[in-house]
Short mmCIF file of C-alpha atoms in Angstrom, two decimals:
data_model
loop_
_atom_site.label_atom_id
_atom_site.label_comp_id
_atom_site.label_asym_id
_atom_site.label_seq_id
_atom_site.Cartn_x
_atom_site.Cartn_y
_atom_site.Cartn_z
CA UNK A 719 19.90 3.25 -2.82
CA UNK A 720 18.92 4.17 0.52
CA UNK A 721 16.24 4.72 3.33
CA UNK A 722 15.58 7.36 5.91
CA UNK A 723 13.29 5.65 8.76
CA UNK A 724 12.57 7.97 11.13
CA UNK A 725 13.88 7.35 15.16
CA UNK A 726 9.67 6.28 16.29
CA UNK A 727 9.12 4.65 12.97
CA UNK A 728 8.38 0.69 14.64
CA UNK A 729 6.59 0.09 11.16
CA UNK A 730 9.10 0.79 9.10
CA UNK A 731 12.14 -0.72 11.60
CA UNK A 732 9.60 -4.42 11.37
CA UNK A 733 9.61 -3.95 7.92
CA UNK A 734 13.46 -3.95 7.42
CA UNK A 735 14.08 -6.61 9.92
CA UNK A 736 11.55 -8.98 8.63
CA UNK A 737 12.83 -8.56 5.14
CA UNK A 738 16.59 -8.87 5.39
CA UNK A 739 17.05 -8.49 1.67
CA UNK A 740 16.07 -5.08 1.60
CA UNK A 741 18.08 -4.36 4.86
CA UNK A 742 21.10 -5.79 2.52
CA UNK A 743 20.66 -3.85 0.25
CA UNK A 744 19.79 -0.65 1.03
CA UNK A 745 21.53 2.12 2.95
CA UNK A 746 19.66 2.63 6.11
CA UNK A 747 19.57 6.00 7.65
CA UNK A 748 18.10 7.08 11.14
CA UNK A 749 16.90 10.28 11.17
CA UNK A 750 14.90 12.38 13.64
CA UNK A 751 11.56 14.85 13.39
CA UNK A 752 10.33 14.20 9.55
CA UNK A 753 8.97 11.65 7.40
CA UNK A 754 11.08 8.00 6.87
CA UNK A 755 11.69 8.47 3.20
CA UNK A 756 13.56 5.71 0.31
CA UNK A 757 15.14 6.72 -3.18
CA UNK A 758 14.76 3.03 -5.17
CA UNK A 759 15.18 2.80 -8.71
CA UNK A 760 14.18 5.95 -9.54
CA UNK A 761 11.34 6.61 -7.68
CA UNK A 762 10.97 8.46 -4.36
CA UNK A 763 8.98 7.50 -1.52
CA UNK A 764 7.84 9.77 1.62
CA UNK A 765 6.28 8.56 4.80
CA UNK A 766 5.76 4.44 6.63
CA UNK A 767 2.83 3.61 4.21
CA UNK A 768 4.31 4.75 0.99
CA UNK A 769 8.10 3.48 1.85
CA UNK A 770 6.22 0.03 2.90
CA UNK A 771 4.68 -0.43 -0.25
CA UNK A 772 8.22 1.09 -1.81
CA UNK A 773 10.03 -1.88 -0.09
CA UNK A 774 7.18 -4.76 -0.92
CA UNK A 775 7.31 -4.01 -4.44
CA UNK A 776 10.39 -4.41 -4.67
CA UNK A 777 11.80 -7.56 -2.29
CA UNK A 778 8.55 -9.47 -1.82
CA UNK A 779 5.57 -8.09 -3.69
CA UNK A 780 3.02 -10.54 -2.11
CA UNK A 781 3.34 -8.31 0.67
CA UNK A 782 0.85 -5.72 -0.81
CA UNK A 783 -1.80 -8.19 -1.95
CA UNK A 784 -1.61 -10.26 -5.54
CA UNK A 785 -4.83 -8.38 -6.27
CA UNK A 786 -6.25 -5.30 -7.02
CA UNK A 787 -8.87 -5.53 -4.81
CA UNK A 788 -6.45 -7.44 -1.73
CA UNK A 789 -4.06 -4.34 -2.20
CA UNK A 790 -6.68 -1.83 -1.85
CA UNK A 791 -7.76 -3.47 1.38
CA UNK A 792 -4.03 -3.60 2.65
CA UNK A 793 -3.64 -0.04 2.30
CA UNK A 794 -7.06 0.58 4.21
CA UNK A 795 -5.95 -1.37 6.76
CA UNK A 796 -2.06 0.25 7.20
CA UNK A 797 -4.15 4.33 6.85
CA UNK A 798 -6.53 3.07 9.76
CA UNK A 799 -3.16 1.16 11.91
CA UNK A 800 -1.96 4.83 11.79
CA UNK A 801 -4.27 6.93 13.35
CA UNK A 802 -3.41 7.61 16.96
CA UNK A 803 -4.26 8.33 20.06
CA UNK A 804 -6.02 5.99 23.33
CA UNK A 805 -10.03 6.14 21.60
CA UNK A 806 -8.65 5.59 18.22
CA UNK A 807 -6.36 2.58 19.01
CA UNK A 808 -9.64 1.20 20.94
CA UNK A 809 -11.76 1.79 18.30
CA UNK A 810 -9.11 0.07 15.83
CA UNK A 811 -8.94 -3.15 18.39
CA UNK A 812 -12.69 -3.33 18.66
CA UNK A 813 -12.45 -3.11 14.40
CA UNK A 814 -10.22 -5.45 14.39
CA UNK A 815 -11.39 -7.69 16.48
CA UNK A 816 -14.80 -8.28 14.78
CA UNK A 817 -13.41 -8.55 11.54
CA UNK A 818 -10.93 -11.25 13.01
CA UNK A 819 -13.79 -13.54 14.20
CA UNK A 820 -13.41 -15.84 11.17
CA UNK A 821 -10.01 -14.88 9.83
CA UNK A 822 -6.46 -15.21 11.04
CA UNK A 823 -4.71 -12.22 8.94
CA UNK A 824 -6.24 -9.03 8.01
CA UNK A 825 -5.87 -9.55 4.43
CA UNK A 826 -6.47 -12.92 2.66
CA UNK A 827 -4.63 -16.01 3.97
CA UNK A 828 -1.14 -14.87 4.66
CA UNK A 829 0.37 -12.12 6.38
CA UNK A 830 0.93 -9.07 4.43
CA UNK A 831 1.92 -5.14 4.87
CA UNK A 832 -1.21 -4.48 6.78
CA UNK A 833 -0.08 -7.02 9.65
CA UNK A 834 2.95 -5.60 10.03
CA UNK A 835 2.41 -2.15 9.85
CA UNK A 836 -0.60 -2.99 11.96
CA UNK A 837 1.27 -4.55 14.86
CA UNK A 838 4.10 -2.56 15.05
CA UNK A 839 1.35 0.28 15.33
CA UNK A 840 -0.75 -1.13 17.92
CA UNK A 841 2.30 -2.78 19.89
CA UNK A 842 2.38 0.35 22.35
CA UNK A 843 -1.15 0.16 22.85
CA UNK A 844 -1.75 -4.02 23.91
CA UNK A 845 1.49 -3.62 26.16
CA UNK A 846 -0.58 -0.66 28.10
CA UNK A 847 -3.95 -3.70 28.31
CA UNK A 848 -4.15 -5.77 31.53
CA UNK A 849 -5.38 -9.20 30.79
CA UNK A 850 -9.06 -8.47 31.38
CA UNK A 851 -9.23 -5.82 28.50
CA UNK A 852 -6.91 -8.02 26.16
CA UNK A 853 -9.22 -11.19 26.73
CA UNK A 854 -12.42 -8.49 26.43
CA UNK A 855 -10.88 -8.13 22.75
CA UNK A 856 -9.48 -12.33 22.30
CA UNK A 857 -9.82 -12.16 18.60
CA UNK A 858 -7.46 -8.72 18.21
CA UNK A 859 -5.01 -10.45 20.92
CA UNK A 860 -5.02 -14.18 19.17
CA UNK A 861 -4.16 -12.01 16.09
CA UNK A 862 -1.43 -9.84 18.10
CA UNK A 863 0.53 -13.30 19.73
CA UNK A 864 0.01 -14.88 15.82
CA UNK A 865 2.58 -12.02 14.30
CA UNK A 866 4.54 -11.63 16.83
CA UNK A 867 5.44 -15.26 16.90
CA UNK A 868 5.50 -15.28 13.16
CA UNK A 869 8.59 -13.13 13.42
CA UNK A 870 12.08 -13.94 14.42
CA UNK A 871 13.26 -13.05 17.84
CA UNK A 872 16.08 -11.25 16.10
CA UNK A 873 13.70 -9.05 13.61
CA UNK A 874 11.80 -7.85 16.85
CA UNK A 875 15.21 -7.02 18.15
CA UNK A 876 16.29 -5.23 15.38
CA UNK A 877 12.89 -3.40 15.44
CA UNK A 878 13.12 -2.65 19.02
CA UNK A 879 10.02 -4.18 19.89
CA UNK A 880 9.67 -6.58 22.90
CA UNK A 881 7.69 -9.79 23.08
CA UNK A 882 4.60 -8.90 24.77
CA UNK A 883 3.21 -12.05 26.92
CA UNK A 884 -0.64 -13.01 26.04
CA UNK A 885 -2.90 -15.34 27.67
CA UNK A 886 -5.69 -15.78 25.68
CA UNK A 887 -7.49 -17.88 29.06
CA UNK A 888 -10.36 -15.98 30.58
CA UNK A 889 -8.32 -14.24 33.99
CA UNK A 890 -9.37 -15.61 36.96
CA UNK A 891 -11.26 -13.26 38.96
CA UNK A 892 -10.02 -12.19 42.84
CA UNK A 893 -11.92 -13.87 45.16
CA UNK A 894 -14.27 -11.81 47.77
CA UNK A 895 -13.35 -11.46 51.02
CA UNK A 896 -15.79 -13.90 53.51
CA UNK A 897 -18.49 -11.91 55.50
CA UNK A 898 -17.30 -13.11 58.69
CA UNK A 899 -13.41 -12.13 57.95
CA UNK A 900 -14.59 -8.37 56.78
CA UNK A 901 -16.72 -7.99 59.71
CA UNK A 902 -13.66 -8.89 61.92
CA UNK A 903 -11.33 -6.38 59.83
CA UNK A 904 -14.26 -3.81 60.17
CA UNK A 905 -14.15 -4.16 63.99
CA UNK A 906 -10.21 -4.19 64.30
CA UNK A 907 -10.33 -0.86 61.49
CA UNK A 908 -13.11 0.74 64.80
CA UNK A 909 -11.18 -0.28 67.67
CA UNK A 910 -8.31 1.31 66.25
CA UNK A 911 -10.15 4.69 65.51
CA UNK A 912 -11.38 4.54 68.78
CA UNK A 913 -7.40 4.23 70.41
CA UNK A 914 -6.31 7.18 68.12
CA UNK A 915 -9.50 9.42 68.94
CA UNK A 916 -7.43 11.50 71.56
CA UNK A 917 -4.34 11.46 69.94
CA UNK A 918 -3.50 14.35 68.18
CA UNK A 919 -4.33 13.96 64.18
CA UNK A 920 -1.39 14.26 61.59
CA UNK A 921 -1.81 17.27 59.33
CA UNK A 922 -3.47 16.42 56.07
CA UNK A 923 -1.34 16.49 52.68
CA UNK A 924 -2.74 19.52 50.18
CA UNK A 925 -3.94 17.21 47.73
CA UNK A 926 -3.04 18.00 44.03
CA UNK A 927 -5.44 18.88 41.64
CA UNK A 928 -5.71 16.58 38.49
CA UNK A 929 -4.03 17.77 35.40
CA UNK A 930 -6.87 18.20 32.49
CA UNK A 931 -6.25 15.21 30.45
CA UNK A 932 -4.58 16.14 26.83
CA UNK A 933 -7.05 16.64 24.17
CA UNK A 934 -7.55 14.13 21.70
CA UNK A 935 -5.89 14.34 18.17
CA UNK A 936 -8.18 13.75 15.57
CA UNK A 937 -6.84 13.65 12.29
CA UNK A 938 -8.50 15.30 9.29
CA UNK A 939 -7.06 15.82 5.54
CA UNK A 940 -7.98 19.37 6.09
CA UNK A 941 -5.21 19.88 8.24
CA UNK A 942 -2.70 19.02 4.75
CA UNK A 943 -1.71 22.07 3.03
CA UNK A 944 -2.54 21.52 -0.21
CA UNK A 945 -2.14 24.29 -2.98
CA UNK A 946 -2.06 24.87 -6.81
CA UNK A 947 1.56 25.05 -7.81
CA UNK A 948 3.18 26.40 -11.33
CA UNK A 949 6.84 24.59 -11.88
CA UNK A 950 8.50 28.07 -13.32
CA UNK A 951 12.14 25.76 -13.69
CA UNK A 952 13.45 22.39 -13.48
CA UNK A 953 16.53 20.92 -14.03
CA UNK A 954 18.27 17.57 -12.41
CA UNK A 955 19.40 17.42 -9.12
CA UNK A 956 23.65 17.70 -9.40
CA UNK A 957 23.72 14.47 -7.31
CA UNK A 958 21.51 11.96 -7.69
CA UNK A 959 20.01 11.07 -11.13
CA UNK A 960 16.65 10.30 -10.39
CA UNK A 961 15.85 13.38 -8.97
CA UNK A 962 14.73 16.82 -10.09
CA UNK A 963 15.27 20.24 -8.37
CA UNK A 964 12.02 22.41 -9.33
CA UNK A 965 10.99 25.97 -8.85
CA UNK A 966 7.53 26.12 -8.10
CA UNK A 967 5.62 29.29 -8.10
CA UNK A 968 2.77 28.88 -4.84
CA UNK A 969 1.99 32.99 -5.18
CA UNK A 970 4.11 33.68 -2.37
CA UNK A 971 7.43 36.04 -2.22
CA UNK A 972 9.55 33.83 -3.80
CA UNK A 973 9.20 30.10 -5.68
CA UNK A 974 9.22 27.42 -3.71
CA UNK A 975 12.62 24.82 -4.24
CA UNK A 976 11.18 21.13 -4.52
CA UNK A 977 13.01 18.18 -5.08
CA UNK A 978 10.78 15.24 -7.04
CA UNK A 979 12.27 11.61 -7.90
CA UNK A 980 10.34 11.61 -11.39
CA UNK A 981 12.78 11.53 -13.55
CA UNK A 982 12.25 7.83 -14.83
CA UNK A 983 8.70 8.79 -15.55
CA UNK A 984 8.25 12.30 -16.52
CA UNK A 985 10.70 13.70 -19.19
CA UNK A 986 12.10 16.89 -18.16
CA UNK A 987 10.85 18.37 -21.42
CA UNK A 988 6.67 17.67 -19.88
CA UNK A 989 7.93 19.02 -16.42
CA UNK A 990 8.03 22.64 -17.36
CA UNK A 991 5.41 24.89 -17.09
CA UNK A 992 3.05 22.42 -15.50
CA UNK A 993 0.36 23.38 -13.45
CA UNK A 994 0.68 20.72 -10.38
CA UNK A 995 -1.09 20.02 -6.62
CA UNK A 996 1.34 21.06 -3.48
CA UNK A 997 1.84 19.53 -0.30
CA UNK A 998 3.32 22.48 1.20
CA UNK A 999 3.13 21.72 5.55
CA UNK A 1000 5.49 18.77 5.45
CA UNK A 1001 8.62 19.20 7.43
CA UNK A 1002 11.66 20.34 4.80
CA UNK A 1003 13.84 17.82 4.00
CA UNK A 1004 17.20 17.68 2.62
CA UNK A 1005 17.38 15.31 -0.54
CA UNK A 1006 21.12 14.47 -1.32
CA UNK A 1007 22.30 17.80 -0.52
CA UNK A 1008 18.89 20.05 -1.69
CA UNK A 1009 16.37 20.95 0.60
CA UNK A 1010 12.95 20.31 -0.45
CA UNK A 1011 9.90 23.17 0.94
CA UNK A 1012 7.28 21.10 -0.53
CA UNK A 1013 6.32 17.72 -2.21
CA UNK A 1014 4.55 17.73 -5.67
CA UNK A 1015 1.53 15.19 -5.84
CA UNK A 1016 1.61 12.43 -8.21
CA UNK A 1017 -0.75 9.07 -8.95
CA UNK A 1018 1.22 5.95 -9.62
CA UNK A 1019 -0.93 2.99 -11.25
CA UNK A 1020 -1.44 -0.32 -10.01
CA UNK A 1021 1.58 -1.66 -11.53
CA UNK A 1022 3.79 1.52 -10.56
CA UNK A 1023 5.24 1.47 -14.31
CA UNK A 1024 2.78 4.98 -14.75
CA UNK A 1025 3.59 8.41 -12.42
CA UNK A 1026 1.83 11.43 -13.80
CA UNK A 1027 0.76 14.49 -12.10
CA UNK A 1028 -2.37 15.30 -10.15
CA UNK A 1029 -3.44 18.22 -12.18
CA UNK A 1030 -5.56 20.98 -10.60
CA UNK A 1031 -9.06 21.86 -12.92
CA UNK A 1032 -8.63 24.06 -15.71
CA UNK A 1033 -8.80 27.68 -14.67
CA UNK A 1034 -6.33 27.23 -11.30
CA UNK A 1035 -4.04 30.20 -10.09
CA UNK A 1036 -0.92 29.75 -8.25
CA UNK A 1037 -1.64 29.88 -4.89
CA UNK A 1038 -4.96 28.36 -5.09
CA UNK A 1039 -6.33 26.26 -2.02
CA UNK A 1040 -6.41 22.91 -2.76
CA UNK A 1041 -8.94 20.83 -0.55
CA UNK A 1042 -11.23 17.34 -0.30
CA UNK A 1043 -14.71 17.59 -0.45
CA UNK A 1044 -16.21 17.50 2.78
CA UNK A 1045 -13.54 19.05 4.50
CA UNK A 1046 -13.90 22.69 2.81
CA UNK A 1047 -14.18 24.58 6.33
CA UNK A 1048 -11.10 22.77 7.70
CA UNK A 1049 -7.81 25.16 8.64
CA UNK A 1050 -4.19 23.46 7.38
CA UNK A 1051 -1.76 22.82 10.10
CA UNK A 1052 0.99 25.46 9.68
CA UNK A 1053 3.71 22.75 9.50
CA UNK A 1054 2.56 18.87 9.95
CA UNK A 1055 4.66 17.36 12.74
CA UNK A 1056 6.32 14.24 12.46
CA UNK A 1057 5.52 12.52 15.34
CA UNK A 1058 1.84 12.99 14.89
CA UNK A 1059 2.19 11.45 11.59
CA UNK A 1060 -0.62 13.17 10.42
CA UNK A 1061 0.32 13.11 6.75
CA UNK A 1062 1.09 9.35 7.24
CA UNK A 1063 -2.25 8.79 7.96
CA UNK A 1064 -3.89 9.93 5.37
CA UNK A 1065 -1.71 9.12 2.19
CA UNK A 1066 -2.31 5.56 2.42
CA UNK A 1067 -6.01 6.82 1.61
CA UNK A 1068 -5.11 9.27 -1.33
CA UNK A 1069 -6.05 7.11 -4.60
CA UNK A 1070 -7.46 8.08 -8.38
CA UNK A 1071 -10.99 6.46 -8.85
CA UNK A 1072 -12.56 4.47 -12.07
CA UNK A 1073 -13.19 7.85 -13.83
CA UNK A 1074 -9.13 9.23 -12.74
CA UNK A 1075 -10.60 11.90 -10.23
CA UNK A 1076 -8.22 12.43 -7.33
CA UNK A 1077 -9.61 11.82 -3.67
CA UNK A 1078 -9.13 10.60 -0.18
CA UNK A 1079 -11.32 7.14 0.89
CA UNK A 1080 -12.06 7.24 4.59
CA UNK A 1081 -12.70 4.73 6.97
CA UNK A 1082 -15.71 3.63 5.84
CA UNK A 1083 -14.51 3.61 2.40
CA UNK A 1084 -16.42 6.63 1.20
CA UNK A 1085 -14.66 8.98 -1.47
CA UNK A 1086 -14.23 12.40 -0.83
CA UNK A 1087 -12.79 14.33 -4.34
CA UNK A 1088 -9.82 16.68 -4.15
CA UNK A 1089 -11.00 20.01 -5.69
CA UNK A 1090 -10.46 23.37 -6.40
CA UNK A 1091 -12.93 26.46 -6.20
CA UNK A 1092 -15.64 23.12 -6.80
CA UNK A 1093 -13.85 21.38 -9.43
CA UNK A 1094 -12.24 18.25 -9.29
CA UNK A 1095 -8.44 17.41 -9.79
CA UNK A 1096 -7.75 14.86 -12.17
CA UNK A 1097 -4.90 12.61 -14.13
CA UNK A 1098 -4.57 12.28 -17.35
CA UNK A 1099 -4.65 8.16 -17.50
CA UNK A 1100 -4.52 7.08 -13.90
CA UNK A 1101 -7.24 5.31 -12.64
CA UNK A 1102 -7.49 3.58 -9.24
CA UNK A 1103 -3.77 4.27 -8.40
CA UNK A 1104 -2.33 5.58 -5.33
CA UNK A 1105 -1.40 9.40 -5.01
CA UNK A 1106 1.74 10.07 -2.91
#
């Protein structure tokens, strides 16, 4: 068993330090431009979110919520930690710190997955607030000093993440200067011009213009590559047994190599010629040996014992764009890049809903359906699980 966590993964590093067990157990693996990923007992897990939940299920499933409804709301909470960038992070404290007015964790009344992933998210952003803006948002920064103190000097360590010092006292303001003093400093400031007036002046510096600031990342599922796939061939992967090596055909030159971790779910018998949804932009990865050009999309059911395909509406071609409704004009990224996490930030969202229709939920919980040529992708039991 092991885990890939990517070198600017804090999430993921909390994760492993707060829960020692897993850190025991597991092979941990550092690894640099793609997605953190875990192989554990026979399922596969790509990106913070999905390894999170991975991890929680298995060491300490209170972690994700005891409820349905509690682990819907984690998961809302960890896609909206994600999103990046100086408005979004301000727009998440501000969130956060209104929904904090009359709660101590973001979930229920203990910490869970969405305070971790949530802090370890955020922690670059309060370490860049002076004390006026951190007491300007007191609820967010009681909530901040709460997990950070709830965890062990040594998991922060581990995690490298540093204590950050809050006062949650109102700052005390600087003091104006007296009338009588400025007027003296204003007369000292004129006699002095007046001394230098025949003095030759110093040659002025050629002041540099200010760089355009970068432009702001905003992160849409449009910009996921998403495409109906045809598995052509599948066999098992020749070193690890919970994987399979496919051959997807995506109407392009040649089939597309993807390695899945289905095997305890899907029989290799129901894998073949199965018409299946693509995530084709993520980085390629190497799984034990294999690289894999693209990630098949599955729903897993509230009690993860179910995986089954997402399967595209009757009437699909290989090749076929794949998209959410709402977001039909969007363009795909040509490859998602890791440190945007991008793809990180909108899995967490990706769920099945009553009626087992695939879709994204956004931040204010609205569903938008995963279609194809305006029909909707479905499962074929599924409902209200997450799609990874």
């Amino acid at each position: 068993m092991s885990v890939s966590v990517s070198t600017n993964d804090l999430a993921l590093k909390l994760l492993l330090a707060a829960v020692p067990e897993a850190a025991k157990a597991l092979s941990v693996d550092a690894v640099a431009d793609q997605l953190s990923q875990l192989d554990l007992d026979g399922q596969h897990a790509e990106g913070t979110n999905a390894v999170a939940h991975l991890l929680a299920a298995k060491y300490n499933s209170e972690l994700a919520g005891t409820t349905d409804a509690e682990q819907a709301e984690v998961s809302q909470w960890m896609t909206m930690s994600a999103r990046h960038g100086p408005v979004e992070r301000q727009t998440f404290a501000q969130t956060l710190n209104t929904h904090l007015i009359q709660r101590t964790f973001l979930v229920g009344n203990r910490l869970s997955l969405a305070d971790l992933v949530a802090f370890a998210n955020v922690h670059p952003y309060m370490t860049s607030l002076t004390a006026q803006k951190r007491f300007a948002v007191n609820n967010f920064s009681r909530w901040f000093d709460l997990i950070q103190h709830s965890l062990s000097a040594d998991a922060l360590a581990k995690a490298g993440i540093q204590l950050v010092e809050i006062d949650l006292n109102a700052p005390v303001q600087a003091k104006k200067q007296a009338p009588s003093a400025a007027k003296d400093k204003k007369d000292a400031s004129a006699a002095k011009d007046k001394k230098d007036a025949g003095e030759p002046k110093a040659a002025k510096k050629k002041e540099k213009k200010p760089q355009p600031a970068a432009k702001e990342l905003v992160i849409v599922p449009s910009m996921i590559d998403l495409r109906v796939g045809h598995i052509v061939d599948v066999e098992k992967h020749p070193d690890a047994d919970s994987l399979y090596v496919e051959k997807i055909e995506v109407n392009e030159d040649e089939p597309r190599t993807v390695v899945s971790g289905l095997v305890r779910f899907i029989p290799i018998e129901q894998m073949k010629n199965r018409d299946v949804v693509l995530v084709c932009n993520l980085k390629p990865a190497s799984m034990r040996g294999v690289k894999s050009f693209a990630m098949v999309l599955c729903a897993t059911s509230t009690d993860g014992e179910t995986v089954e395909f997402v399967e595209p509406p009757k009437g699909s071609k290989p090749g076929d764009r794949v998209y959410f409704e709402g977001f039909e004009d969007g363009t795909p990224e040509e490859q998602l890049k890791p440190k945007q996490k991008i793809f990180e930030t909108i899995q967490p969202g990706l769920f099945t809903n009553d009626g087992r229709e695939a879709g994204w939920y956004d931040a204010d919980k609205k569903f938008h359906k995963l279609m194809v040529g305006g029909n909707v992708c479905t499962t074929a039991t599924v409902v209200n699980g997450s799609l990874k």
